[in-house]
CSV table of C-alpha atoms in Angstrom, one decimal:
chain,number,residue,atom,x,y,z
A,1,MET,CA,152.6,63.5,-33.3
A,2,ARG,CA,151.5,60.5,-34.8
A,3,SER,CA,153.9,57.7,-32.3
A,4,ARG,CA,153.2,60.2,-29.8
A,5,VAL,CA,148.6,59.2,-30.2
A,6,CYS,CA,149.4,56.1,-30.4
A,7,PHE,CA,151.3,55.8,-27.0
A,8,LEU,CA,148.1,57.5,-25.4
A,9,THR,CA,145.5,55.3,-27.3
A,10,ARG,CA,147.7,52.6,-26.9
A,11,SER,CA,148.4,53.4,-22.0
A,12,ILE,CA,144.0,53.7,-22.6
A,13,ALA,CA,143.7,51.0,-24.4
A,14,LEU,CA,145.6,49.0,-21.5
A,15,MET,CA,144.5,51.4,-19.0
A,16,PHE,CA,141.0,50.0,-19.5
A,17,LEU,CA,142.6,46.2,-19.8
A,18,ALA,CA,143.9,46.8,-16.1
A,19,VAL,CA,140.3,47.4,-14.7
A,20,VAL,CA,138.3,44.4,-16.6
A,21,ALA,CA,140.8,42.3,-15.6
A,22,MET,CA,140.6,43.3,-12.0
A,23,PRO,CA,138.0,40.6,-10.8
A,24,LEU,CA,139.4,38.0,-11.7
A,25,VAL,CA,142.9,39.2,-9.7
A,26,TYR,CA,140.7,39.8,-7.1
A,27,GLY,CA,138.7,36.8,-7.3
A,28,GLN,CA,135.2,38.9,-7.4
A,29,LEU,CA,133.6,35.9,-10.1
A,30,PRO,CA,131.1,34.3,-7.5
A,31,ALA,CA,133.1,30.7,-7.9
A,32,TRP,CA,131.1,29.0,-9.9
A,33,MET,CA,131.6,31.2,-12.6
A,34,PRO,CA,133.8,30.4,-15.6
A,35,ASP,CA,137.5,31.6,-15.7
A,36,PRO,CA,136.9,33.5,-18.7
A,37,THR,CA,140.2,33.8,-20.0
A,38,GLN,CA,140.6,29.8,-20.1
A,39,GLN,CA,139.0,27.7,-23.0
A,40,GLN,CA,135.5,25.7,-22.2
A,41,THR,CA,135.3,22.6,-22.6
A,42,TYR,CA,131.5,22.3,-22.0
A,43,THR,CA,128.7,22.7,-25.1
A,44,LEU,CA,126.8,25.6,-23.9
A,45,HIS,CA,123.0,25.2,-24.8
A,46,ARG,CA,119.8,27.5,-24.4
A,47,SER,CA,115.6,25.8,-24.0
A,48,SER,CA,113.5,28.8,-25.2
A,49,SER,CA,110.1,30.1,-25.3
A,50,ARG,CA,110.9,31.6,-28.9
A,51,GLU,CA,108.5,30.0,-32.0
A,52,GLU,CA,109.6,26.8,-33.8
A,53,THR,CA,108.6,27.7,-37.0
A,54,GLY,CA,110.8,31.1,-37.4
A,55,GLY,CA,108.1,33.5,-36.2
A,56,ASN,CA,108.2,36.1,-33.8
A,57,ALA,CA,106.0,35.1,-31.1
A,58,ASP,CA,107.9,33.8,-28.4
A,59,TYR,CA,106.2,33.5,-25.8
A,60,ARG,CA,104.3,30.7,-24.5
A,61,THR,CA,100.1,30.9,-23.3
A,62,VAL,CA,99.4,27.9,-20.9
A,63,THR,CA,95.6,27.7,-19.7
A,64,PRO,CA,94.4,26.6,-16.2
A,65,GLY,CA,95.2,23.8,-15.5
A,66,GLN,CA,97.8,23.0,-17.7
A,67,THR,CA,101.8,22.0,-17.0
A,68,LEU,CA,104.3,22.9,-19.3
A,69,THR,CA,107.4,21.5,-19.7
A,70,LEU,CA,109.7,23.9,-20.6
A,71,MET,CA,113.5,21.9,-20.7
A,72,ASP,CA,113.8,18.0,-20.1
A,73,VAL,CA,117.8,17.1,-21.4
A,74,ASP,CA,120.3,14.1,-19.9
A,75,GLY,CA,123.2,15.0,-18.8
A,76,PRO,CA,125.5,15.6,-17.2
A,77,GLY,CA,125.0,19.3,-17.2
A,78,MET,CA,124.5,22.1,-15.3
A,79,ILE,CA,121.5,24.2,-16.3
A,80,SER,CA,124.2,28.0,-15.4
A,81,HIS,CA,120.6,30.3,-15.6
A,82,MET,CA,117.4,31.0,-16.1
A,83,TRP,CA,115.6,34.2,-17.5
A,84,PHE,CA,111.6,34.7,-17.1
A,85,THR,CA,108.9,37.1,-17.5
A,86,LEU,CA,105.8,36.6,-17.5
A,87,ALA,CA,102.2,38.6,-18.1
A,88,ASP,CA,98.4,37.6,-16.7
A,89,GLY,CA,96.0,39.3,-16.1
A,90,GLU,CA,94.7,37.9,-12.7
A,91,PRO,CA,95.5,39.5,-9.9
A,92,PHE,CA,97.8,37.9,-7.8
A,93,PHE,CA,99.1,35.3,-10.4
A,94,LEU,CA,103.3,35.2,-9.3
A,95,LYS,CA,101.5,33.0,-7.1
A,96,ARG,CA,99.0,31.3,-8.7
A,97,VAL,CA,101.7,29.9,-11.2
A,98,VAL,CA,104.3,27.1,-10.3
A,99,LEU,CA,107.5,26.4,-10.6
A,100,ARG,CA,108.6,22.9,-10.1
A,101,ILE,CA,112.7,20.9,-11.3
A,102,TYR,CA,113.2,17.3,-11.1
A,103,TRP,CA,117.1,16.1,-11.0
A,104,ASP,CA,118.2,12.4,-12.7
A,105,GLY,CA,114.8,11.2,-13.1
A,106,GLU,CA,113.5,12.1,-9.4
A,107,GLU,CA,109.3,11.5,-9.2
A,108,SER,CA,109.6,14.2,-6.2
A,109,PRO,CA,110.4,17.5,-7.4
A,110,SER,CA,113.6,19.2,-5.9
A,111,VAL,CA,112.3,22.4,-6.7
A,112,GLU,CA,109.1,23.4,-5.9
A,113,ALA,CA,107.5,27.3,-5.5
A,114,PRO,CA,105.7,30.0,-7.5
A,115,ILE,CA,107.2,31.3,-9.2
A,116,GLY,CA,107.0,34.4,-7.8
A,117,ASP,CA,108.3,33.5,-4.6
A,118,PHE,CA,111.1,31.7,-5.6
A,119,TYR,CA,112.3,34.7,-6.8
A,120,GLY,CA,111.8,37.0,-3.7
A,121,LEU,CA,108.1,38.7,-4.9
A,122,GLY,CA,105.4,36.7,-1.9
A,123,THR,CA,103.2,39.9,-2.1
A,124,GLY,CA,102.5,39.2,-5.0
A,125,GLU,CA,103.9,42.0,-6.3
A,126,ILE,CA,107.1,43.3,-9.1
A,127,VAL,CA,109.1,44.6,-6.2
A,128,PRO,CA,113.4,44.8,-8.2
A,129,TRP,CA,116.3,43.2,-6.5
A,130,GLN,CA,119.5,41.9,-7.2
A,131,THR,CA,121.8,39.9,-6.2
A,132,PRO,CA,124.7,37.2,-7.5
A,133,VAL,CA,122.4,34.6,-7.9
A,134,LEU,CA,118.8,36.3,-8.1
A,135,THR,CA,117.8,39.6,-9.4
A,136,VAL,CA,114.6,40.8,-10.2
A,137,SER,CA,113.6,44.3,-12.5
A,138,HIS,CA,111.2,46.6,-12.9
A,139,ASP,CA,110.6,45.5,-16.3
A,140,ARG,CA,108.8,41.6,-14.9
A,141,ALA,CA,112.5,40.5,-15.8
A,142,MET,CA,113.5,37.6,-13.4
A,143,ASN,CA,116.6,35.9,-13.1
A,144,CYS,CA,118.5,33.5,-11.3
A,145,TRP,CA,122.4,32.5,-11.2
A,146,PHE,CA,121.9,29.4,-8.9
A,147,PRO,CA,124.1,26.6,-10.5
A,148,MET,CA,122.1,23.3,-10.8
A,149,PRO,CA,124.6,20.4,-11.6
A,150,PHE,CA,123.4,16.7,-12.2
A,151,ALA,CA,124.5,14.1,-13.7
A,152,ARG,CA,121.4,12.0,-15.4
A,153,HIS,CA,119.1,14.7,-16.1
A,154,ALA,CA,117.0,18.0,-15.5
A,155,LYS,CA,114.2,18.3,-16.1
A,156,ILE,CA,111.8,22.3,-15.8
A,157,THR,CA,108.0,22.4,-15.7
A,158,ILE,CA,105.8,25.9,-14.9
A,159,THR,CA,101.8,24.4,-13.8
A,160,ASN,CA,99.1,27.5,-14.4
A,161,GLU,CA,96.8,26.5,-10.9
A,162,GLY,CA,95.1,30.4,-11.8
A,163,LYS,CA,91.5,31.0,-13.5
A,164,MET,CA,92.5,32.8,-16.3
A,165,SER,CA,94.9,31.0,-18.9
A,166,LEU,CA,98.5,32.8,-18.6
A,167,GLY,CA,99.1,34.9,-21.5
A,168,SER,CA,102.5,35.3,-22.3
A,169,LEU,CA,105.6,33.2,-20.3
A,170,TYR,CA,108.8,34.0,-22.0
A,171,TRP,CA,111.8,31.6,-21.1
A,172,ASN,CA,115.8,31.3,-22.0
A,173,ILE,CA,117.5,28.7,-19.5
A,174,ASP,CA,120.9,27.6,-20.4
A,175,TYR,CA,123.0,24.7,-19.4
A,176,ARG,CA,125.2,23.1,-20.2
A,177,THR,CA,126.4,19.2,-21.0
A,178,ASP,CA,129.7,17.8,-20.9
A,179,THR,CA,131.1,14.3,-21.6
A,180,LYS,CA,132.6,14.2,-18.4
A,181,PRO,CA,130.1,12.8,-15.2
A,182,LEU,CA,130.2,14.9,-12.6
A,183,PRO,CA,132.5,14.1,-9.0
A,184,LYS,CA,130.3,11.9,-6.7
A,185,ASP,CA,130.3,13.7,-3.7
A,186,THR,CA,128.5,16.4,-5.7
A,187,LEU,CA,125.0,18.7,-3.7
A,188,TYR,CA,121.8,19.0,-6.2
A,189,PHE,CA,120.5,22.5,-5.5
A,190,HIS,CA,117.0,22.5,-4.1
A,191,ALA,CA,114.2,25.2,-2.9
A,192,GLN,CA,111.2,24.1,-1.5
A,193,TYR,CA,108.0,26.7,-0.5
A,194,ARG,CA,106.0,27.8,2.6
A,195,GLN,CA,103.7,29.8,4.2
A,196,ALA,CA,101.9,30.1,7.4
A,197,GLN,CA,98.4,32.0,6.7
A,198,PRO,CA,98.4,33.1,9.9
A,199,ASN,CA,101.7,32.4,12.1
A,200,HIS,CA,99.3,31.1,15.1
A,201,GLY,CA,99.7,33.3,17.5
A,202,TRP,CA,100.2,32.1,21.9
A,203,THR,CA,98.6,35.1,22.9
A,204,GLY,CA,95.6,38.0,20.8
A,205,ASP,CA,95.3,40.0,24.2
A,206,TRP,CA,98.6,42.2,23.6
A,207,TYR,CA,98.5,45.8,23.1
A,208,GLU,CA,101.7,46.2,22.1
A,209,ASN,CA,105.8,44.2,21.5
A,210,GLY,CA,106.0,45.6,25.2
A,211,ASP,CA,103.7,44.3,26.9
A,212,PRO,CA,104.4,42.6,30.1
A,213,ILE,CA,103.1,39.9,28.9
A,214,VAL,CA,104.9,38.8,25.7
A,215,ASN,CA,108.7,40.2,26.9
A,216,TYR,CA,108.6,37.7,30.3
A,217,ARG,CA,107.6,34.6,27.9
A,218,ARG,CA,110.3,32.8,26.7
A,219,ASN,CA,110.7,30.7,24.0
A,220,THR,CA,114.1,28.1,24.3
A,221,ASP,CA,113.5,25.5,23.0
A,222,GLY,CA,112.0,26.7,19.5
A,223,LYS,CA,108.1,25.2,20.0
A,224,ASP,CA,106.3,26.8,16.9
A,225,ASN,CA,108.4,28.7,15.2
A,226,TYR,CA,107.8,29.7,11.6
A,227,VAL,CA,110.5,26.5,9.6
A,228,TRP,CA,111.2,27.8,6.6
A,229,VAL,CA,112.8,24.5,5.6
A,230,GLU,CA,113.5,20.8,6.9
A,231,ALA,CA,116.0,18.8,5.1
A,232,GLN,CA,117.2,15.2,5.8
A,233,GLY,CA,120.5,13.5,4.2
A,234,HIS,CA,124.1,16.2,4.2
A,235,GLY,CA,124.8,19.5,2.4
A,236,GLN,CA,124.3,23.4,3.0
A,237,PHE,CA,122.6,25.5,3.3
A,238,VAL,CA,122.4,28.3,1.9
A,239,GLY,CA,120.0,31.8,1.7
A,240,VAL,CA,116.3,32.1,2.3
A,241,THR,CA,113.7,34.4,0.5
A,242,MET,CA,110.5,35.7,2.7
A,243,SER,CA,107.4,38.2,2.3
A,244,ILE,CA,105.0,39.4,5.5
A,245,LEU,CA,101.6,40.6,5.8
A,246,GLN,CA,101.3,41.6,9.1
A,247,ASN,CA,98.0,41.0,10.9
A,248,GLN,CA,98.3,43.8,13.5
A,249,ASP,CA,99.6,46.8,14.3
A,250,GLY,CA,103.4,47.1,15.2
A,251,TRP,CA,106.9,45.8,14.3
A,252,TRP,CA,106.3,42.3,12.8
A,253,GLY,CA,110.3,41.7,13.3
A,254,GLU,CA,111.2,41.3,17.3
A,255,GLY,CA,111.1,37.2,16.1
A,256,ASP,CA,114.8,35.3,16.7
A,257,ASP,CA,116.4,33.2,14.2
A,258,MET,CA,116.8,29.8,15.1
A,259,PHE,CA,119.0,26.9,13.2
A,260,PHE,CA,118.8,22.8,14.8
A,261,ILE,CA,121.8,20.8,13.4
A,262,ASP,CA,121.9,17.1,12.4
A,263,GLY,CA,118.7,16.3,14.8
A,264,ALA,CA,119.8,19.4,17.9
A,265,THR,CA,117.0,19.4,20.0
A,266,THR,CA,117.9,22.7,21.0
A,267,PRO,CA,119.4,25.6,18.7
A,268,THR,CA,122.1,25.7,17.4
A,269,PHE,CA,122.6,28.4,17.2
A,270,ILE,CA,120.5,31.8,17.8
A,271,GLY,CA,119.3,35.3,17.0
A,272,THR,CA,119.1,37.9,18.3
A,273,GLY,CA,115.8,39.4,15.9
A,274,SER,CA,114.3,39.2,12.5
A,275,GLU,CA,115.9,42.2,10.7
A,276,ASP,CA,119.2,41.3,12.1
A,277,TYR,CA,119.3,37.9,10.5
A,278,PHE,CA,118.5,40.1,7.6
A,279,LEU,CA,121.5,41.9,8.3
A,280,GLY,CA,119.4,44.8,8.8
A,281,SER,CA,118.9,47.1,12.2
A,282,TRP,CA,115.5,49.5,13.6
A,283,ASP,CA,113.4,47.5,11.6
A,284,PHE,CA,115.4,48.4,8.4
A,285,GLY,CA,115.4,52.6,8.3
A,286,GLY,CA,111.2,52.9,7.4
A,287,ALA,CA,112.9,52.1,3.5
A,288,GLY,CA,113.8,49.5,0.5
A,289,TYR,CA,117.2,48.5,-0.2
A,290,SER,CA,118.9,45.9,-2.4
A,291,LEU,CA,122.4,44.3,-1.3
A,292,PRO,CA,124.4,41.2,-2.2
A,293,MET,CA,123.7,39.2,0.0
A,294,ASN,CA,120.9,41.2,1.9
A,295,GLY,CA,118.1,43.6,2.0
A,296,ALA,CA,114.8,44.6,2.5
A,297,PRO,CA,113.2,45.1,-0.9
A,298,LEU,CA,109.7,46.1,0.0
A,299,VAL,CA,109.9,47.6,3.8
A,300,GLY,CA,105.9,48.4,4.4
A,301,LYS,CA,104.5,50.8,7.6
A,302,GLU,CA,104.0,48.5,10.9
A,303,ILE,CA,100.9,48.6,10.5
A,304,ALA,CA,98.0,45.5,9.9
A,305,GLY,CA,98.3,45.9,6.3
A,306,GLY,CA,101.6,46.0,5.8
A,307,ARG,CA,103.4,44.0,3.0
A,308,TRP,CA,107.0,43.7,3.7
A,309,SER,CA,109.8,41.8,1.4
A,310,VAL,CA,113.1,40.6,3.3
A,311,TYR,CA,116.5,38.1,1.5
A,312,ARG,CA,119.4,36.3,3.0
A,313,PHE,CA,122.4,34.4,1.1
A,314,HIS,CA,125.0,32.5,2.7
A,315,LEU,CA,127.1,32.5,-0.5
A,316,ASP,CA,129.9,33.6,1.4
A,317,SER,CA,129.8,31.2,4.3
A,318,PRO,CA,127.2,27.9,3.4
A,319,ILE,CA,125.5,26.8,6.3
A,320,PRO,CA,126.5,23.0,6.7
A,321,PHE,CA,125.1,19.4,8.1
A,322,ALA,CA,125.8,16.0,8.1
A,323,LYS,CA,122.6,14.0,8.8
A,324,SER,CA,119.4,16.7,8.7
A,325,PHE,CA,119.1,20.4,9.2
A,326,LYS,CA,116.5,22.3,10.1
A,327,ALA,CA,115.8,26.3,9.8
A,328,THR,CA,113.3,28.6,11.8
A,329,ILE,CA,112.3,31.9,13.3
A,330,GLU,CA,110.4,33.2,15.5
A,331,HIS,CA,107.0,35.5,14.9
A,332,GLY,CA,107.2,37.7,17.3
A,333,HIS,CA,108.9,37.5,20.1
A,334,ALA,CA,108.4,34.0,21.7
A,335,ASN,CA,106.1,34.2,19.1
A,336,HIS,CA,103.8,35.9,20.0
A,337,ARG,CA,102.4,37.6,17.0
A,338,SER,CA,100.2,36.1,14.3
A,339,ASP,CA,101.1,37.7,10.7
A,340,THR,CA,101.7,35.6,7.6
A,341,PHE,CA,104.9,34.3,6.4
A,342,SER,CA,105.4,32.5,3.4
A,343,SER,CA,109.5,31.9,2.3
A,344,VAL,CA,111.5,30.2,-0.2
A,345,ALA,CA,114.4,28.3,1.0
A,346,TYR,CA,117.6,27.2,-0.5
A,347,TRP,CA,120.4,24.4,-0.3
A,348,TYR,CA,121.7,22.5,-1.8
A,349,GLN,CA,121.9,18.5,-0.9
A,350,THR,CA,122.4,15.1,-2.1
A,351,GLU,CA,119.5,12.7,-3.5
A,352,PRO,CA,117.6,11.4,-2.5
A,353,HIS,CA,115.9,14.5,-0.6
A,354,ALA,CA,113.4,14.2,1.7
A,355,ALA,CA,109.6,14.8,0.8
A,356,PHE,CA,108.0,18.4,0.9
A,357,PRO,CA,105.5,19.0,2.5
A,358,PRO,CA,102.6,19.2,-0.4
A,359,LEU,CA,102.6,22.9,-1.6
A,360,PRO,CA,98.8,24.9,-0.4
A,361,ASP,CA,96.0,24.9,-2.5
A,362,VAL,CA,96.6,28.8,-4.8
A,363,SER,CA,93.1,29.6,-2.4
A,364,ASP,CA,95.4,29.2,0.6
A,365,ARG,CA,98.6,30.8,-1.1
A,366,ILE,CA,97.0,34.1,-2.0
A,367,PRO,CA,97.7,36.6,1.2
A,368,VAL,CA,94.5,37.9,2.4
A,369,LEU,CA,93.9,40.0,6.3
A,370,GLN,CA,93.4,37.2,8.7
A,371,PHE,CA,90.9,38.2,11.8
A,372,VAL,CA,93.8,36.7,14.9
A,373,GLY,CA,93.6,40.0,17.5
A,374,GLY,CA,95.9,42.0,19.0
A,375,PRO,CA,96.4,45.7,18.1
A,376,GLY,CA,95.0,47.3,14.6
A,377,ASN,CA,92.9,43.7,14.4
A,378,SER,CA,89.0,43.7,15.1
A,379,LYS,CA,87.2,41.3,13.0
A,380,GLY,CA,84.5,43.9,12.2
A,381,ASN,CA,88.2,45.8,10.1
A,382,TYR,CA,90.1,42.4,8.9
A,383,ALA,CA,88.0,39.4,8.6
A,384,PRO,CA,89.1,37.6,5.8
A,385,GLY,CA,87.4,38.6,2.5
A,386,SER,CA,85.6,42.2,3.4
A,387,SER,CA,86.3,44.7,0.9
A,388,ASN,CA,89.6,45.4,3.3
A,389,SER,CA,91.0,42.1,1.9
A,390,LEU,CA,94.4,42.8,-0.1
A,391,ASN,CA,93.1,40.7,-2.6
A,392,PRO,CA,89.3,38.6,-3.0
A,393,ARG,CA,90.0,35.0,-3.6
């Protein structure tokens, strides 16, 4: 009897090990994650908000206008994981707190975005979603697993551009150092924030998306598209998160994505609609969802004031470029709509990078309904700063 029990115990253990090992056998771990069956040679470190005296107040307070350095280390190395959670009483604080990352002593950051937008929370509210590289949970925990190598130096800062103190900022940043230099062809992580409040459509005199003056319009060169990113150098684009505040009634997503690679003056390739680019369909089906490479965590109503958040990652096939890259999307068919977009594009490239556009003033980053005309939008109902605005500045 005892031998039979031992046999069953060993069998169950072997089955468990087989299940655990399956992702490794079938290559389901992301390629940048180390193989846990092989001994690693790097040294793992952590930068955190812990209280240095050993007490339990493991957070930082960031006063208005203050920039706090979270990490300032020499390489070669790689940031493998960043965890943040923060609490603040100021409305839209996720739009007011700015994350910046600098590589190898550069003066211009390679990552610059409001921390909420970096994690796909461009509407300023917490919406859970998860992918292999970014996750947000309902308890305000935000995680990033983008691999971020650096040859000589890495610095991460947080700036509070709000009018109130950021009362509780917690972070854990895991990074590796190694004695081996980075390969010469190593690409560096970049992330850039952009917004249009609003996108300016070419007309405010239309009654619905199917209006003939809209349907017969053509946009073959991407003029006046919303721009996610414009980069110089060589590298590869890996994805984008985008948030939308509708200023007009109707479906916001009739616009096509257009990509311009290596100086192309006409799109290198064009999509078939906004929800199609984000790998959804039929207006995202009326309910939010989150998948490994794409999702629509926040799905609103198709009326003025509706709020949406969407994302798409190209981890299966990053989009390479040798000289330059421009990623755009129409705001409505042929850019007829005037909704508000904000986004963060993620890509890897060699340094130095082209200068980023100036970060919009904090007062301009707060999403507020705009008077733009069109269906569902009248000056009496939706004037900026009115009682119907989403948030006072």
